[in-house]
Every structure is written in structure tokens, then in C-alpha cells.
């Protein structure tokens, strides 16, 4: 993947923000390759965060755009290699004349797998990372149903979903056996 697709812009930061704080905000979405914090003579400060995987960058944009940090709302969007910002509203597509978001439409799809038998310590990020082995995960969620942890994973297309059903059914996930079934 091109480095530009792995890099995001983070705006509306306080002038005294530290790299460590940026790392804490974004490391939950994936492995970070680099963080550049920019503080000029006028607030607000901004940063560029580069992930190892473009899908992690996409998730960071989706979940951190509008996030409240230091009494301000973060502006998180894909980095524009031409230096212009304003690509629109994160993962849902733009509406300010710049065209659709490079990360595609809404994250929910009809290509959904239900995963049962997850460990109680499982997070949506853990599930997403595990299920990526089969294809492009666009959404993941973990919830408790009675005594059991259950996950929902949406894939970008039917081929990825069927690949997941074939490759990952009864696969080991943190030493637990997962069972997948197609919902639909």
C-alpha cells in the first residue's frame, strides 16, 4: 500500500500536545510507523500519524474524527499528499465538494459473519485483526450474549466473507475455538 494511504491528518490539537499523547490516542487502531507533531506560532497544533496498514488508518479516521480531546473536538482525516485538507467526513464519504472519501462508503455491509466462542477479553480490534486474514474487514463489534462473547464482522465483499467462512471457521483465536456462520 502507498504510504499516503497509511497516513492521517490530526487537527485541532492543543499547542502543548506530546507525541506520547498522540500515540496513546491512535495506537489502539494498529501499529504506528511515525508521528509528526506540528506546532506553529498560532494554535491549534496538528499532527500526521502514519500506520503500517492502511486499514488501521481508515479505522483511526472513522473512530477518532470528532473525538473530544483536551476540551476540543479532533479533526481526523486522510492525509492529502498535496497539502490540502478538507476531504470530507471520515469514512462515510465527503460532502464538501471534494468527492467521496478515499476510504469508501459506510462501514456496514451485507457481507456479515457472526463469530461465537470468543474469549471474554476479546476486543473489536482483536477480532478485526484476526478476521483480516481472510479479507478486507469493514466493521467489527464484540458483545456479550448471555454467558458467551459474540462478534460481528462485515467484509467489503462476498468473496472475502466466503473466504473467512472457509479459512477461519474453528480457527484458534487466543487459544479459543471460534465458530463462524453466515448471517443473511
PDB file of C-alpha atoms in Angstrom:
ATOM      1  CA  UNK A   1       0.000   0.000   0.000  1.00  0.00           C
ATOM      2  CA  UNK A   2       1.180   3.517  -0.734  1.00  0.00           C
ATOM      3  CA  UNK A   3       2.449   5.427   2.317  1.00  0.00           C
ATOM      4  CA  UNK A   4      -0.085   8.206   1.644  1.00  0.00           C
ATOM      5  CA  UNK A   5      -2.935   5.774   2.274  1.00  0.00           C
ATOM      6  CA  UNK A   6      -1.446   4.863   5.651  1.00  0.00           C
ATOM      7  CA  UNK A   7      -1.038   8.482   6.775  1.00  0.00           C
ATOM      8  CA  UNK A   8      -3.704  10.578   8.510  1.00  0.00           C
ATOM      9  CA  UNK A   9      -4.021  14.222   9.497  1.00  0.00           C
ATOM     10  CA  UNK A  10      -4.979  15.038  13.115  1.00  0.00           C
ATOM     11  CA  UNK A  11      -6.058  18.628  13.649  1.00  0.00           C
ATOM     12  CA  UNK A  12      -7.340  20.840  16.445  1.00  0.00           C
ATOM     13  CA  UNK A  13      -4.698  19.688  18.927  1.00  0.00           C
ATOM     14  CA  UNK A  14      -3.531  21.760  21.907  1.00  0.00           C
ATOM     15  CA  UNK A  15      -0.241  23.594  21.406  1.00  0.00           C
ATOM     16  CA  UNK A  16       1.453  21.596  24.182  1.00  0.00           C
ATOM     17  CA  UNK A  17       0.487  18.155  22.838  1.00  0.00           C
ATOM     18  CA  UNK A  18       3.145  15.472  23.115  1.00  0.00           C
ATOM     19  CA  UNK A  19       3.929  12.596  20.731  1.00  0.00           C
ATOM     20  CA  UNK A  20       3.194  10.212  23.602  1.00  0.00           C
ATOM     21  CA  UNK A  21      -0.377  11.523  23.845  1.00  0.00           C
ATOM     22  CA  UNK A  22      -0.903  11.115  20.097  1.00  0.00           C
ATOM     23  CA  UNK A  23       0.465   7.584  20.329  1.00  0.00           C
ATOM     24  CA  UNK A  24      -1.951   6.775  23.176  1.00  0.00           C
ATOM     25  CA  UNK A  25      -4.884   8.114  21.138  1.00  0.00           C
ATOM     26  CA  UNK A  26      -4.118   6.139  17.987  1.00  0.00           C
ATOM     27  CA  UNK A  27      -2.054   3.031  18.832  1.00  0.00           C
ATOM     28  CA  UNK A  28      -5.209   1.049  19.621  1.00  0.00           C
ATOM     29  CA  UNK A  29      -6.039   1.083  15.903  1.00  0.00           C
ATOM     30  CA  UNK A  30      -2.810  -0.537  14.778  1.00  0.00           C
ATOM     31  CA  UNK A  31       0.959  -0.380  14.525  1.00  0.00           C
ATOM     32  CA  UNK A  32       2.156   3.216  14.129  1.00  0.00           C
ATOM     33  CA  UNK A  33       5.150   3.797  11.871  1.00  0.00           C
ATOM     34  CA  UNK A  34       5.678   7.515  12.552  1.00  0.00           C
ATOM     35  CA  UNK A  35       4.154  10.537  14.318  1.00  0.00           C
ATOM     36  CA  UNK A  36       4.962  14.119  13.331  1.00  0.00           C
ATOM     37  CA  UNK A  37       3.633  16.850  15.640  1.00  0.00           C
ATOM     38  CA  UNK A  38       3.446  20.353  14.145  1.00  0.00           C
ATOM     39  CA  UNK A  39       3.186  23.373  16.421  1.00  0.00           C
ATOM     40  CA  UNK A  40       3.414  26.713  14.704  1.00  0.00           C
ATOM     41  CA  UNK A  41       3.167  30.191  16.130  1.00  0.00           C
ATOM     42  CA  UNK A  42      -0.654  30.094  16.183  1.00  0.00           C
ATOM     43  CA  UNK A  43      -2.976  27.447  17.595  1.00  0.00           C
ATOM     44  CA  UNK A  44      -4.172  24.854  17.006  1.00  0.00           C
ATOM     45  CA  UNK A  45      -1.372  22.342  16.623  1.00  0.00           C
ATOM     46  CA  UNK A  46      -1.720  19.383  14.271  1.00  0.00           C
ATOM     47  CA  UNK A  47      -0.039  16.059  13.596  1.00  0.00           C
ATOM     48  CA  UNK A  48       0.464  13.412  10.968  1.00  0.00           C
ATOM     49  CA  UNK A  49       0.222   9.795  12.039  1.00  0.00           C
ATOM     50  CA  UNK A  50       1.459   7.065   9.715  1.00  0.00           C
ATOM     51  CA  UNK A  51       0.257   3.500  10.270  1.00  0.00           C
ATOM     52  CA  UNK A  52       1.809   0.281   8.982  1.00  0.00           C
ATOM     53  CA  UNK A  53      -1.539  -0.747   7.428  1.00  0.00           C
ATOM     54  CA  UNK A  54      -3.967   1.481   5.519  1.00  0.00           C
ATOM     55  CA  UNK A  55      -6.919  -0.295   7.171  1.00  0.00           C
ATOM     56  CA  UNK A  56      -5.716   0.893  10.579  1.00  0.00           C
ATOM     57  CA  UNK A  57      -5.509   4.451   9.228  1.00  0.00           C
ATOM     58  CA  UNK A  58      -9.061   4.094   7.933  1.00  0.00           C
ATOM     59  CA  UNK A  59     -10.270   2.905  11.347  1.00  0.00           C
ATOM     60  CA  UNK A  60      -8.492   5.756  13.133  1.00  0.00           C
ATOM     61  CA  UNK A  61     -10.215   8.285  10.864  1.00  0.00           C
ATOM     62  CA  UNK A  62     -13.590   6.655  11.444  1.00  0.00           C
ATOM     63  CA  UNK A  63     -13.363   6.404  15.224  1.00  0.00           C
ATOM     64  CA  UNK A  64     -11.308   9.458  16.184  1.00  0.00           C
ATOM     65  CA  UNK A  65     -12.768  12.178  13.927  1.00  0.00           C
ATOM     66  CA  UNK A  66     -14.829  14.385  16.244  1.00  0.00           C
ATOM     67  CA  UNK A  67     -13.355  12.735  19.354  1.00  0.00           C
ATOM     68  CA  UNK A  68     -13.139  15.044  22.375  1.00  0.00           C
ATOM     69  CA  UNK A  69      -9.537  15.633  23.445  1.00  0.00           C
ATOM     70  CA  UNK A  70      -8.248  18.425  25.721  1.00  0.00           C
ATOM     71  CA  UNK A  71     -11.604  20.257  25.579  1.00  0.00           C
ATOM     72  CA  UNK A  72     -11.663  20.291  21.772  1.00  0.00           C
ATOM     73  CA  UNK A  73     -13.011  18.074  19.000  1.00  0.00           C
ATOM     74  CA  UNK A  74     -10.295  16.397  16.969  1.00  0.00           C
ATOM     75  CA  UNK A  75     -10.360  16.676  13.211  1.00  0.00           C
ATOM     76  CA  UNK A  76      -9.043  13.409  11.827  1.00  0.00           C
ATOM     77  CA  UNK A  77      -8.973  12.723   8.107  1.00  0.00           C
ATOM     78  CA  UNK A  78      -6.834  11.074   5.462  1.00  0.00           C
ATOM     79  CA  UNK A  79      -3.647  12.977   4.788  1.00  0.00           C
ATOM     80  CA  UNK A  80      -3.593  14.703   1.428  1.00  0.00           C
ATOM     81  CA  UNK A  81      -0.161  14.424  -0.195  1.00  0.00           C
ATOM     82  CA  UNK A  82      -0.772  17.767  -1.946  1.00  0.00           C
ATOM     83  CA  UNK A  83      -1.022  19.503   1.424  1.00  0.00           C
ATOM     84  CA  UNK A  84      -4.707  20.440   1.136  1.00  0.00           C
ATOM     85  CA  UNK A  85      -7.144  19.238   3.747  1.00  0.00           C
ATOM     86  CA  UNK A  86     -10.920  19.059   3.682  1.00  0.00           C
ATOM     87  CA  UNK A  87     -11.548  15.617   2.247  1.00  0.00           C
ATOM     88  CA  UNK A  88     -14.906  15.356   3.996  1.00  0.00           C
ATOM     89  CA  UNK A  89     -16.377  13.397   6.840  1.00  0.00           C
ATOM     90  CA  UNK A  90     -14.078  10.488   7.563  1.00  0.00           C
ATOM     91  CA  UNK A  91     -15.056   7.002   6.487  1.00  0.00           C
ATOM     92  CA  UNK A  92     -18.568   7.896   5.390  1.00  0.00           C
ATOM     93  CA  UNK A  93     -17.681   9.956   2.332  1.00  0.00           C
ATOM     94  CA  UNK A  94     -17.299  13.649   1.827  1.00  0.00           C
ATOM     95  CA  UNK A  95     -19.887  16.322   1.313  1.00  0.00           C
ATOM     96  CA  UNK A  96     -17.822  19.466   0.816  1.00  0.00           C
ATOM     97  CA  UNK A  97     -17.222  19.117  -2.901  1.00  0.00           C
ATOM     98  CA  UNK A  98     -14.000  17.117  -2.630  1.00  0.00           C
ATOM     99  CA  UNK A  99     -15.626  13.875  -3.737  1.00  0.00           C
ATOM    100  CA  UNK A 100     -16.017  10.660  -1.780  1.00  0.00           C
ATOM    101  CA  UNK A 101     -13.655   9.655   0.973  1.00  0.00           C
ATOM    102  CA  UNK A 102     -10.732   7.502  -0.185  1.00  0.00           C
ATOM    103  CA  UNK A 103     -11.809   5.003   2.495  1.00  0.00           C
ATOM    104  CA  UNK A 104     -15.121   4.261   0.801  1.00  0.00           C
ATOM    105  CA  UNK A 105     -18.745   4.276   1.868  1.00  0.00           C
ATOM    106  CA  UNK A 106     -20.339   3.331   5.169  1.00  0.00           C
ATOM    107  CA  UNK A 107     -18.586   0.624   7.113  1.00  0.00           C
ATOM    108  CA  UNK A 108     -21.592  -1.733   7.426  1.00  0.00           C
ATOM    109  CA  UNK A 109     -22.211  -4.211   4.607  1.00  0.00           C
ATOM    110  CA  UNK A 110     -24.443  -7.193   3.888  1.00  0.00           C
ATOM    111  CA  UNK A 111     -21.395  -9.499   3.909  1.00  0.00           C
ATOM    112  CA  UNK A 112     -21.595 -10.357   7.608  1.00  0.00           C
ATOM    113  CA  UNK A 113     -20.209 -13.185   9.721  1.00  0.00           C
ATOM    114  CA  UNK A 114     -21.227 -13.958  13.307  1.00  0.00           C
ATOM    115  CA  UNK A 115     -18.399 -15.316  15.460  1.00  0.00           C
ATOM    116  CA  UNK A 116     -19.139 -17.289  18.627  1.00  0.00           C
ATOM    117  CA  UNK A 117     -16.925 -18.723  21.326  1.00  0.00           C
ATOM    118  CA  UNK A 118     -14.746 -15.640  21.737  1.00  0.00           C
ATOM    119  CA  UNK A 119     -12.747 -15.149  24.945  1.00  0.00           C
ATOM    120  CA  UNK A 120     -14.185 -12.647  27.420  1.00  0.00           C
ATOM    121  CA  UNK A 121     -11.102 -10.455  26.969  1.00  0.00           C
ATOM    122  CA  UNK A 122     -11.708 -10.072  23.215  1.00  0.00           C
ATOM    123  CA  UNK A 123     -11.964  -6.512  21.857  1.00  0.00           C
ATOM    124  CA  UNK A 124     -13.336  -5.430  18.493  1.00  0.00           C
ATOM    125  CA  UNK A 125      -9.765  -4.589  17.441  1.00  0.00           C
ATOM    126  CA  UNK A 126      -8.548  -8.098  18.284  1.00  0.00           C
ATOM    127  CA  UNK A 127     -11.408  -9.598  16.320  1.00  0.00           C
ATOM    128  CA  UNK A 128     -10.805  -7.290  13.346  1.00  0.00           C
ATOM    129  CA  UNK A 129      -7.107  -8.179  13.251  1.00  0.00           C
ATOM    130  CA  UNK A 130      -7.852 -11.909  13.414  1.00  0.00           C
ATOM    131  CA  UNK A 131     -10.523 -11.778  10.713  1.00  0.00           C
ATOM    132  CA  UNK A 132      -8.357  -9.687   8.356  1.00  0.00           C
ATOM    133  CA  UNK A 133      -6.514 -12.875   7.484  1.00  0.00           C
ATOM    134  CA  UNK A 134      -9.440 -13.680   5.193  1.00  0.00           C
ATOM    135  CA  UNK A 135     -10.131 -10.291   3.600  1.00  0.00           C
ATOM    136  CA  UNK A 136     -10.989  -6.623   3.956  1.00  0.00           C
ATOM    137  CA  UNK A 137     -12.907  -6.123   7.228  1.00  0.00           C
ATOM    138  CA  UNK A 138     -15.085  -3.015   7.121  1.00  0.00           C
ATOM    139  CA  UNK A 139     -16.721  -3.351  10.544  1.00  0.00           C
ATOM    140  CA  UNK A 140     -16.275  -5.394  13.710  1.00  0.00           C
ATOM    141  CA  UNK A 141     -18.108  -5.479  17.002  1.00  0.00           C
ATOM    142  CA  UNK A 142     -17.903  -7.658  20.108  1.00  0.00           C
ATOM    143  CA  UNK A 143     -20.759  -8.087  22.574  1.00  0.00           C
ATOM    144  CA  UNK A 144     -21.927 -10.358  25.344  1.00  0.00           C
ATOM    145  CA  UNK A 145     -24.929 -12.586  24.686  1.00  0.00           C
ATOM    146  CA  UNK A 146     -25.825 -14.366  27.914  1.00  0.00           C
ATOM    147  CA  UNK A 147     -22.692 -16.175  29.081  1.00  0.00           C
ATOM    148  CA  UNK A 148     -20.984 -16.005  25.699  1.00  0.00           C
ATOM    149  CA  UNK A 149     -18.951 -13.394  23.824  1.00  0.00           C
ATOM    150  CA  UNK A 150     -20.105 -12.957  20.230  1.00  0.00           C
ATOM    151  CA  UNK A 151     -18.562 -10.974  17.405  1.00  0.00           C
ATOM    152  CA  UNK A 152     -19.978  -9.415  14.259  1.00  0.00           C
ATOM    153  CA  UNK A 153     -17.680  -8.811  11.300  1.00  0.00           C
ATOM    154  CA  UNK A 154     -18.633  -7.203   7.997  1.00  0.00           C
ATOM    155  CA  UNK A 155     -16.483  -7.762   4.931  1.00  0.00           C
ATOM    156  CA  UNK A 156     -16.123  -5.494   1.915  1.00  0.00           C
ATOM    157  CA  UNK A 157     -17.409  -8.169  -0.474  1.00  0.00           C
ATOM    158  CA  UNK A 158     -18.933 -11.633  -0.648  1.00  0.00           C
ATOM    159  CA  UNK A 159     -15.670 -13.300  -1.717  1.00  0.00           C
ATOM    160  CA  UNK A 160     -13.927 -12.106   1.451  1.00  0.00           C
ATOM    161  CA  UNK A 161     -16.842 -13.344   3.578  1.00  0.00           C
ATOM    162  CA  UNK A 162     -16.815 -16.803   1.994  1.00  0.00           C
ATOM    163  CA  UNK A 163     -13.021 -16.918   2.292  1.00  0.00           C
ATOM    164  CA  UNK A 164     -13.422 -16.202   6.024  1.00  0.00           C
ATOM    165  CA  UNK A 165     -16.036 -18.921   6.420  1.00  0.00           C
ATOM    166  CA  UNK A 166     -13.731 -21.378   4.659  1.00  0.00           C
ATOM    167  CA  UNK A 167     -10.396 -20.409   6.236  1.00  0.00           C
ATOM    168  CA  UNK A 168     -11.291 -19.213   9.729  1.00  0.00           C
ATOM    169  CA  UNK A 169     -14.171 -21.427  10.868  1.00  0.00           C
ATOM    170  CA  UNK A 170     -12.997 -23.277  14.000  1.00  0.00           C
ATOM    171  CA  UNK A 171      -9.724 -21.323  13.908  1.00  0.00           C
ATOM    172  CA  UNK A 172      -7.758 -20.620  17.061  1.00  0.00           C
ATOM    173  CA  UNK A 173      -8.225 -17.157  18.473  1.00  0.00           C
ATOM    174  CA  UNK A 174      -6.321 -16.501  21.663  1.00  0.00           C
ATOM    175  CA  UNK A 175      -6.422 -20.230  22.399  1.00  0.00           C
ATOM    176  CA  UNK A 176     -10.193 -20.409  21.960  1.00  0.00           C
ATOM    177  CA  UNK A 177     -12.057 -22.041  19.119  1.00  0.00           C
ATOM    178  CA  UNK A 178     -14.267 -19.737  17.069  1.00  0.00           C
ATOM    179  CA  UNK A 179     -17.307 -20.832  15.122  1.00  0.00           C
ATOM    180  CA  UNK A 180     -18.421 -18.717  12.175  1.00  0.00           C
ATOM    181  CA  UNK A 181     -21.735 -18.660  10.438  1.00  0.00           C
ATOM    182  CA  UNK A 182     -23.094 -16.517   7.637  1.00  0.00           C
ATOM    183  CA  UNK A 183     -25.911 -14.151   8.581  1.00  0.00           C
ATOM    184  CA  UNK A 184     -28.314 -13.360   5.859  1.00  0.00           C
TER     185      UNK A 184
END
